[in-house]
CSV table of C-alpha atoms and ligand atoms in Angstrom, one decimal:
chain,number,residue,atom,x,y,z
A,1,MET,CA,-21.5,-12.6,-9.6
A,2,LYS,CA,-19.1,-15.0,-9.6
A,3,TYR,CA,-19.5,-18.3,-7.3
A,4,ARG,CA,-17.4,-20.4,-5.4
A,5,GLU,CA,-16.9,-23.6,-3.4
A,6,TYR,CA,-16.5,-23.1,0.1
A,7,GLY,CA,-13.5,-26.3,0.7
A,8,SER,CA,-15.6,-30.2,0.9
A,9,THR,CA,-19.2,-28.3,2.3
A,10,GLY,CA,-20.8,-28.7,-0.6
A,11,LYS,CA,-22.3,-25.1,-0.8
A,12,LYS,CA,-21.9,-22.4,-3.1
A,13,VAL,CA,-20.6,-19.4,-2.0
A,14,SER,CA,-20.3,-15.5,-3.6
A,15,VAL,CA,-16.5,-14.9,-4.4
A,16,ILE,CA,-17.9,-10.4,-2.5
A,17,GLY,CA,-19.6,-11.4,0.9
A,18,PHE,CA,-21.7,-8.9,3.2
A,19,GLY,CA,-19.6,-7.9,5.7
A,20,GLY,CA,-22.7,-6.7,8.8
A,21,MET,CA,-20.5,-4.0,10.4
A,22,ARG,CA,-20.9,-0.9,9.1
A,23,PHE,CA,-24.5,-0.3,10.0
A,24,GLY,CA,-26.0,2.7,10.0
A,25,ALA,CA,-28.8,4.0,12.5
A,26,ASP,CA,-31.7,3.5,10.1
A,27,GLU,CA,-32.2,-0.1,10.8
A,28,ASP,CA,-35.4,-0.5,8.4
A,29,TYR,CA,-32.2,1.6,5.8
A,30,ALA,CA,-30.4,-1.2,6.3
A,31,ALA,CA,-31.6,-4.3,6.4
A,32,ASP,CA,-33.1,-2.3,2.8
A,33,VAL,CA,-29.0,-3.2,2.1
A,34,VAL,CA,-28.9,-6.6,3.2
A,35,ARG,CA,-32.1,-7.6,1.0
A,36,HIS,CA,-30.6,-5.6,-2.2
A,37,ALA,CA,-26.9,-7.3,-2.2
A,38,ASN,CA,-29.2,-10.5,-1.8
A,39,SER,CA,-31.2,-9.5,-4.8
A,40,LEU,CA,-27.2,-9.4,-5.8
A,41,GLY,CA,-26.5,-12.1,-6.1
A,42,ILE,CA,-24.2,-12.2,-2.3
A,43,ASN,CA,-25.0,-15.7,-0.2
A,44,TYR,CA,-23.0,-14.6,2.0
A,45,PHE,CA,-23.9,-12.6,4.9
A,46,ASP,CA,-20.7,-12.3,7.6
A,47,THR,CA,-22.5,-11.0,10.7
A,48,ALA,CA,-21.4,-10.9,14.9
A,49,PRO,CA,-22.3,-10.1,18.6
A,50,PHE,CA,-20.9,-6.6,19.3
A,51,TYR,CA,-20.8,-5.4,15.6
A,52,CYS,CA,-22.4,-1.4,14.9
A,53,ASN,CA,-22.8,-1.5,19.4
A,54,ASP,CA,-24.3,-4.9,18.6
A,55,ARG,CA,-27.2,-4.3,16.3
A,56,SER,CA,-25.6,-6.5,13.1
A,57,GLU,CA,-27.0,-9.6,13.7
A,58,ILE,CA,-30.9,-8.0,15.0
A,59,ILE,CA,-30.6,-5.8,11.5
A,60,MET,CA,-29.2,-9.1,10.1
A,61,GLY,CA,-32.6,-10.9,11.4
A,62,LYS,CA,-34.8,-8.1,10.0
A,63,ALA,CA,-34.3,-8.9,7.2
A,64,PHE,CA,-33.5,-12.3,6.4
A,65,LYS,CA,-37.4,-12.3,7.2
A,66,LYS,CA,-37.7,-11.5,3.5
A,67,MET,CA,-34.9,-12.2,1.6
A,68,PRO,CA,-35.4,-12.7,-2.2
A,69,ALA,CA,-32.8,-15.2,-2.7
A,70,ASP,CA,-31.1,-18.4,-1.0
A,71,PHE,CA,-28.4,-17.0,2.0
A,72,TYR,CA,-25.0,-18.7,4.5
A,73,VAL,CA,-25.3,-17.0,7.1
A,74,SER,CA,-22.4,-16.3,9.2
A,75,THR,CA,-21.6,-15.4,13.2
A,76,LYS,CA,-19.2,-15.5,15.1
A,77,SER,CA,-18.0,-15.8,19.8
A,78,SER,CA,-14.7,-15.5,20.7
A,79,ILE,CA,-13.3,-16.3,24.6
A,80,ASN,CA,-13.1,-13.0,25.4
A,81,SER,CA,-17.4,-13.2,26.4
A,82,ASP,CA,-17.6,-16.4,26.0
A,83,ALA,CA,-14.3,-18.7,27.3
A,84,THR,CA,-16.6,-21.6,28.4
A,85,ALA,CA,-18.4,-24.3,26.2
A,86,ASP,CA,-21.6,-23.3,28.2
A,87,LYS,CA,-21.4,-19.4,27.1
A,88,VAL,CA,-20.9,-20.1,24.2
A,89,ARG,CA,-23.9,-22.5,23.7
A,90,TRP,CA,-26.8,-19.5,25.1
A,91,ARG,CA,-24.3,-17.3,22.3
A,92,ILE,CA,-25.5,-19.7,19.3
A,93,GLU,CA,-28.8,-19.4,20.6
A,94,ASN,CA,-29.2,-15.9,21.8
A,95,SER,CA,-27.9,-15.5,18.0
A,96,LEU,CA,-30.6,-18.2,16.3
A,97,GLU,CA,-33.0,-16.2,18.3
A,98,ARG,CA,-32.2,-13.0,16.7
A,99,PHE,CA,-31.9,-14.2,13.0
A,100,GLY,CA,-35.0,-16.6,13.3
A,101,LEU,CA,-32.9,-19.6,12.2
A,102,ASP,CA,-33.1,-22.6,13.4
A,103,LYS,CA,-29.6,-23.3,11.9
A,104,ILE,CA,-25.9,-20.7,11.3
A,105,ASN,CA,-24.5,-21.9,8.2
A,106,PHE,CA,-21.1,-20.6,9.6
A,107,PHE,CA,-19.8,-20.8,13.0
A,108,HIS,CA,-16.3,-18.7,14.0
A,109,MET,CA,-14.0,-19.1,16.8
A,110,TRP,CA,-13.0,-15.4,16.3
A,111,CYS,CA,-10.5,-13.8,16.4
A,112,ILE,CA,-8.1,-16.7,17.0
A,113,MET,CA,-4.2,-13.9,17.9
A,114,ASP,CA,-1.9,-16.6,18.5
A,115,LEU,CA,-1.2,-21.0,18.9
A,116,ASN,CA,-1.6,-20.1,22.9
A,117,GLN,CA,-5.0,-18.8,22.5
A,118,TYR,CA,-6.2,-21.6,19.9
A,119,GLU,CA,-4.9,-23.7,23.1
A,120,ARG,CA,-7.6,-22.2,25.6
A,121,VAL,CA,-10.5,-22.3,23.0
A,122,MET,CA,-9.8,-26.3,22.3
A,123,ALA,CA,-9.1,-27.3,26.6
A,124,PRO,CA,-12.2,-29.1,27.7
A,125,GLY,CA,-15.2,-27.7,28.6
A,126,GLY,CA,-13.9,-24.5,26.7
A,127,PRO,CA,-15.8,-22.8,23.8
A,128,TYR,CA,-14.4,-25.2,20.7
A,129,GLU,CA,-16.3,-27.9,23.2
A,130,GLY,CA,-19.7,-25.7,23.2
A,131,ALA,CA,-19.7,-25.7,19.2
A,132,LEU,CA,-18.6,-28.7,18.8
A,133,LYS,CA,-21.5,-29.9,20.0
A,134,ALA,CA,-24.2,-28.1,19.2
A,135,LYS,CA,-23.0,-28.6,15.5
A,136,GLU,CA,-23.6,-32.2,16.4
A,137,GLU,CA,-27.1,-31.3,17.0
A,138,GLY,CA,-27.7,-29.4,13.9
A,139,LEU,CA,-27.7,-25.6,14.9
A,140,ILE,CA,-24.5,-25.1,13.2
A,141,GLU,CA,-24.2,-26.5,9.9
A,142,HIS,CA,-19.9,-25.5,9.6
A,143,LEU,CA,-17.4,-24.8,12.2
A,144,VAL,CA,-15.0,-22.7,11.2
A,145,PHE,CA,-12.2,-20.0,12.4
A,146,SER,CA,-10.7,-16.6,12.2
A,147,THR,CA,-7.7,-14.8,13.1
A,148,HIS,CA,-4.7,-12.6,12.9
A,149,CYS,CA,-2.0,-15.0,13.6
A,150,LYS,CA,0.6,-15.3,11.6
A,151,GLY,CA,0.9,-17.5,8.2
A,152,GLU,CA,2.5,-20.7,9.5
A,153,ASP,CA,-0.1,-20.8,12.9
A,154,ILE,CA,-3.0,-20.4,10.5
A,155,ARG,CA,-1.3,-24.3,9.0
A,156,ARG,CA,-0.5,-25.3,12.3
A,157,ILE,CA,-4.8,-24.9,14.0
A,158,ILE,CA,-6.1,-26.2,9.6
A,159,GLU,CA,-3.2,-29.3,10.3
A,160,ASP,CA,-5.0,-30.0,12.9
A,161,LYS,CA,-8.2,-30.7,11.4
A,162,VAL,CA,-10.5,-29.8,13.5
A,163,PHE,CA,-12.2,-26.4,11.1
A,164,GLU,CA,-13.6,-26.3,8.2
A,165,GLY,CA,-12.7,-22.7,7.1
A,166,VAL,CA,-10.8,-20.1,7.8
A,167,LEU,CA,-11.5,-16.5,8.6
A,168,LEU,CA,-8.1,-14.4,8.0
A,169,GLY,CA,-7.7,-10.2,7.0
A,170,TYR,CA,-5.9,-10.3,4.2
A,171,ASN,CA,-5.3,-7.4,1.5
A,172,VAL,CA,-2.4,-5.7,-0.9
A,173,ILE,CA,-0.1,-4.3,2.5
A,174,ASN,CA,-0.2,-8.0,4.3
A,175,HIS,CA,-0.6,-10.4,2.4
A,176,ASN,CA,2.2,-11.8,1.4
A,177,TYR,CA,2.4,-12.7,5.0
A,178,ARG,CA,-0.8,-14.6,5.2
A,179,GLN,CA,0.0,-16.7,2.0
A,180,GLU,CA,1.7,-20.0,3.9
A,181,GLY,CA,-2.5,-20.0,5.8
A,182,VAL,CA,-4.3,-19.7,2.4
A,183,ALA,CA,-1.6,-22.2,1.2
A,184,ALA,CA,-2.7,-23.9,4.2
A,185,ALA,CA,-6.4,-23.7,3.6
A,186,HIS,CA,-6.9,-24.6,0.4
A,187,GLU,CA,-3.7,-27.8,0.2
A,188,ASN,CA,-6.8,-28.8,3.5
A,189,LYS,CA,-10.0,-28.2,1.0
A,190,LEU,CA,-11.0,-25.6,3.6
A,191,GLY,CA,-13.2,-22.7,2.9
A,192,VAL,CA,-11.0,-19.4,3.0
A,193,VAL,CA,-13.2,-16.4,3.6
A,194,THR,CA,-10.8,-12.8,4.0
A,195,MET,CA,-11.7,-9.2,5.0
A,196,ASN,CA,-10.8,-5.8,5.0
A,197,PRO,CA,-9.6,-5.7,2.0
A,198,LEU,CA,-9.2,-1.5,2.6
A,199,GLY,CA,-6.4,-1.9,5.6
A,200,GLY,CA,-8.6,-0.3,7.3
A,201,GLY,CA,-9.2,2.5,5.9
A,202,LEU,CA,-5.9,3.1,5.0
A,203,ILE,CA,-5.5,2.3,1.1
A,204,PRO,CA,-8.9,4.4,-0.4
A,205,GLN,CA,-7.4,7.2,1.9
A,206,HIS,CA,-4.5,7.4,-0.1
A,207,GLY,CA,-6.2,6.0,-3.1
A,208,ASP,CA,-2.5,8.6,-4.8
A,209,TYR,CA,-0.5,6.3,-2.8
A,210,PHE,CA,-2.2,2.6,-4.1
A,211,SER,CA,-3.8,4.3,-7.7
A,212,PHE,CA,-0.8,2.4,-9.2
A,213,LEU,CA,-3.6,-1.4,-8.3
A,214,LYS,CA,-5.2,0.3,-10.5
A,215,GLN,CA,-5.7,-1.5,-13.9
A,216,TYR,CA,-9.4,-0.3,-16.2
A,217,GLU,CA,-10.0,3.1,-16.9
A,218,ASN,CA,-12.9,3.5,-14.8
A,219,GLU,CA,-11.5,1.5,-11.4
A,220,THR,CA,-11.4,3.0,-8.3
A,221,VAL,CA,-8.7,2.3,-5.8
A,222,SER,CA,-10.6,0.4,-3.5
A,223,GLN,CA,-12.7,-2.1,-6.3
A,224,ALA,CA,-9.3,-2.9,-7.7
A,225,ALA,CA,-8.3,-3.3,-3.6
A,226,LEU,CA,-11.4,-6.0,-3.0
A,227,ARG,CA,-11.1,-7.5,-7.2
A,228,PHE,CA,-6.8,-8.0,-6.2
A,229,ASN,CA,-9.0,-10.8,-2.9
A,230,ALA,CA,-11.5,-11.5,-4.7
A,231,TYR,CA,-9.4,-12.8,-8.3
A,232,GLN,CA,-7.3,-15.0,-5.7
A,233,LYS,CA,-8.5,-19.1,-6.6
A,234,GLY,CA,-7.2,-19.7,-3.4
A,235,ILE,CA,-9.7,-17.2,-1.5
A,236,THR,CA,-13.3,-18.0,-1.2
A,237,VAL,CA,-15.4,-15.2,-0.5
A,238,SER,CA,-14.1,-12.1,-0.3
A,239,LEU,CA,-15.8,-9.4,2.4
A,240,ALA,CA,-17.1,-6.0,2.1
A,241,GLY,CA,-18.0,-4.0,4.1
A,242,MET,CA,-21.3,-2.9,3.3
A,243,GLY,CA,-24.2,0.5,4.9
A,244,THR,CA,-25.5,1.7,1.8
A,245,ILE,CA,-27.0,0.7,-1.3
A,246,GLU,CA,-24.5,2.2,-3.7
A,247,GLU,CA,-21.3,0.5,-1.3
A,248,VAL,CA,-23.1,-3.0,-2.4
A,249,ASN,CA,-23.7,-1.2,-6.3
A,250,GLU,CA,-20.1,-0.5,-6.4
A,251,ASN,CA,-18.6,-4.0,-4.6
A,252,VAL,CA,-21.6,-6.1,-7.7
A,253,ARG,CA,-19.8,-4.3,-10.1
A,254,THR,CA,-16.5,-4.6,-9.0
A,255,VAL,CA,-17.4,-8.5,-9.7
A,256,GLU,CA,-18.7,-8.2,-13.0
A,257,ASN,CA,-16.0,-7.5,-15.1
A,258,PRO,CA,-13.2,-9.7,-15.4
A,259,ILE,CA,-11.5,-9.5,-12.2
A,260,ASP,CA,-7.9,-11.4,-12.6
A,261,PHE,CA,-5.3,-8.9,-13.2
A,262,SER,CA,-2.9,-9.5,-15.7
A,263,VAL,CA,0.6,-10.0,-15.4
A,264,GLU,CA,2.4,-6.5,-15.9
A,265,LYS,CA,-0.1,-5.7,-13.3
A,266,LEU,CA,0.3,-8.2,-10.8
A,267,LYS,CA,4.3,-8.0,-10.7
A,268,GLU,CA,3.9,-4.0,-11.1
A,269,ILE,CA,2.0,-4.6,-7.2
A,270,LYS,CA,4.6,-6.7,-6.4
A,271,GLU,CA,7.6,-4.8,-6.6
A,272,ARG,CA,5.6,-1.9,-5.0
A,273,VAL,CA,4.9,-3.9,-2.3
A,274,GLY,CA,7.6,-5.1,-2.1
A,275,ASN,CA,9.7,-2.8,-2.3
A,276,GLY,CA,7.8,0.7,-2.4
A,277,PHE,CA,6.6,0.9,1.2
A,278,ASN,CA,9.0,-0.4,3.7
A,279,ASN,CA,8.1,2.0,5.5
A,280,LEU,CA,5.4,1.1,6.7
A,281,CYS,CA,4.0,-1.8,9.4
A,282,THR,CA,2.7,-4.5,7.1
A,283,THR,CA,0.9,-5.6,9.8
A,284,CYS,CA,1.7,-8.9,9.5
A,285,GLY,CA,1.9,-9.2,13.3
A,286,TYR,CA,5.8,-11.8,13.0
A,287,CYS,CA,6.6,-9.2,16.5
A,288,LEU,CA,3.7,-10.1,18.7
A,289,LYS,CA,6.1,-11.7,21.2
A,290,CYS,CA,6.4,-9.2,23.4
A,291,PRO,CA,7.1,-9.6,27.6
A,292,LYS,CA,5.0,-6.0,28.0
A,293,LYS,CA,2.2,-7.6,25.4
A,294,ILE,CA,2.4,-4.2,24.2
A,295,LYS,CA,0.6,-4.0,20.8
A,296,ILE,CA,2.5,-3.8,18.3
A,297,SER,CA,1.1,-4.3,15.0
A,298,THR,CA,-1.3,-2.1,16.1
A,299,TYR,CA,-0.1,0.7,16.5
A,300,LEU,CA,2.4,1.1,14.8
A,301,GLU,CA,-1.2,0.1,11.6
A,302,ALA,CA,-2.4,3.0,13.2
A,303,TYR,CA,1.4,4.9,11.9
A,304,ASN,CA,1.3,3.7,8.8
A,305,LEU,CA,-1.1,6.7,8.5
A,306,MET,CA,1.0,9.7,9.9
A,307,LEU,CA,4.2,8.8,7.0
A,308,LEU,CA,1.1,8.5,4.7
A,309,ASP,CA,-1.0,11.1,5.8
A,310,ASN,CA,-0.3,13.0,8.6
A,311,GLU,CA,-1.5,13.4,12.5
A,312,GLU,CA,-4.2,13.7,12.6
A,313,ALA,CA,-5.4,10.6,10.0
A,314,MET,CA,-3.6,8.2,12.7
A,315,HIS,CA,-5.4,9.9,16.2
A,316,ARG,CA,-8.4,9.4,13.7
A,317,HIS,CA,-6.8,5.3,12.9
A,318,PHE,CA,-6.3,5.2,17.1
A,319,ASN,CA,-10.3,6.4,17.1
A,320,TRP,CA,-11.6,3.7,14.5
A,321,PHE,CA,-9.4,0.7,16.7
A,322,LYS,CA,-11.3,2.1,20.8
A,323,GLU,CA,-14.5,1.2,18.1
A,324,LYS,CA,-13.9,-1.3,17.0
A,325,GLY,CA,-12.6,-2.7,20.5
A,326,ARG,CA,-9.1,-3.8,19.5
A,327,LEU,CA,-7.6,-0.4,21.1
A,328,LYS,CA,-9.2,-1.4,25.3
A,329,GLU,CA,-8.1,0.6,27.9
A,330,THR,CA,-6.4,-1.5,30.1
A,331,ASP,CA,-4.2,-2.3,27.2
A,332,THR,CA,-0.2,-2.1,27.1
A,333,LEU,CA,0.5,1.5,26.8
A,334,PRO,CA,3.1,2.3,24.1
A,335,ASP,CA,5.5,4.2,27.3
A,336,GLU,CA,5.5,0.2,28.8
A,337,CYS,CA,8.3,-0.7,26.3
A,338,ILE,CA,11.3,-2.0,27.7
A,339,ALA,CA,13.9,-2.3,24.8
A,340,CYS,CA,14.4,-5.1,25.1
A,341,GLY,CA,14.3,-5.4,21.4
A,342,VAL,CA,12.1,-9.2,20.5
A,343,CYS,CA,10.4,-7.9,18.3
A,344,GLU,CA,13.0,-5.7,15.9
A,345,GLY,CA,15.1,-8.5,16.1
A,346,LEU,CA,12.0,-10.3,15.0
A,347,CYS,CA,9.9,-7.8,12.9
A,348,THR,CA,9.9,-8.6,9.0
A,349,GLN,CA,10.0,-4.5,8.0
A,350,LYS,CA,12.5,-4.1,10.2
A,351,LEU,CA,11.4,-1.1,11.6
A,352,PRO,CA,12.8,0.8,14.6
A,353,ILE,CA,9.6,-0.7,16.5
A,354,ILE,CA,11.4,1.0,19.7
A,355,GLU,CA,11.4,4.1,18.6
A,356,ARG,CA,7.8,4.2,16.7
A,357,LEU,CA,6.4,3.2,19.8
A,358,LYS,CA,8.0,6.7,22.0
A,359,GLU,CA,7.4,9.2,19.2
A,360,ILE,CA,3.9,7.4,19.5
A,361,SER,CA,3.6,7.8,23.3
A,362,GLN,CA,5.4,10.9,22.6
A,363,LEU,CA,1.6,12.0,20.6
A,364,MET,CA,-0.5,10.6,22.2
A,365,LYS,CA,-0.3,12.5,25.3
B,401,LIG,S1,11.0,-3.5,22.6
B,401,LIG,FE1,8.9,-2.8,23.4
B,401,LIG,S2,7.6,-3.6,22.2
B,401,LIG,FE2,9.3,-4.8,21.2
B,401,LIG,S3,9.3,-6.8,23.0
B,401,LIG,FE3,10.4,-4.9,24.1
B,401,LIG,S4,9.4,-4.4,25.4
B,401,LIG,FE4,7.9,-5.0,23.4
B,402,LIG,S1,5.7,-4.2,13.5
B,402,LIG,FE1,7.1,-5.0,11.6
B,402,LIG,S2,7.0,-7.7,12.4
B,402,LIG,FE2,5.6,-6.5,13.8
B,402,LIG,S3,3.5,-6.3,12.8
B,402,LIG,FE3,4.2,-4.3,12.0
B,402,LIG,S4,6.0,-4.8,9.6
B,402,LIG,FE4,5.1,-6.8,11.0
């Protein structure tokens, strides 16, 4: 296993991290999977309340009772469920009890979507205040944040110098739009953890389209996509969701080979992502200034599947978003678009968003 320094924390973490959002029903087996990963050198374990129907932290706690090697745990609190300092305190104590530990190594202010939400996280009596107090008391070691903001907004948060690391969605499709955030983290000596290396399943589901990522004969498209994150020096840990022993073995094998990409391969990737995928939404989030609060990038991310595959694949993706809580029943529907055009003016891919939302709305009926 390869290791990197996590920002200025003094901790050395494995370049592949264990994403605890893919456990199946058998909790004893799931705990074995966690321990197996640890025995192969993975020492960064990421979980959260609500993952796997709220069982992920509990499964991690089972595994932690008999871990074969040293490890770090990362978990989270969302302003959507824990809006006050007191609620965050309760959340931290609850996670610690589930883990059977006396401290959380990396605690995230979870899923900051934009600067407005960031202000609410930082407001007096709000989530950050509760987490900071817990840190001062030794219940948390490092206070970090996770985000789906665009690169410049991530920079803006980082430059406030209140966090020691950042977790962000990053993959070969959307990397151009998050690079600014990775660069800002690097300049400010923050750790960078990436999630979603497979583009929400888009990449392995379309192995033929993405086969250009592969550099080695025996490499799978998923391994190449994970390696694309892991090879970048600005990224400390690349999380991969792991639910089985086989998935752990495959991910560990990914970084046993040299992880660098050749100059020619990088040039090819740049050309393909820049030109070949012009029609795809990159989920960069630049368009998210919709007055109707339509989750444009979420709908268009699912529509990508329609372009790459078929309608059924798009519906499967919608269901996946619902399971993950990224689409809720209370969200504004695409047919509530008033065609103001704000999003199209901002879209980095110059996509016909209004037309697409109309089409999606028909297909959803
Ligand atoms: S055109 Fe529709 S989706 Fe785009 S910003 Fe306006 S209301 Fe929102
Ligand atoms: S619709 Fe355009 S601006 Fe919005 S997330 Fe997709 S690519 Fe980015």
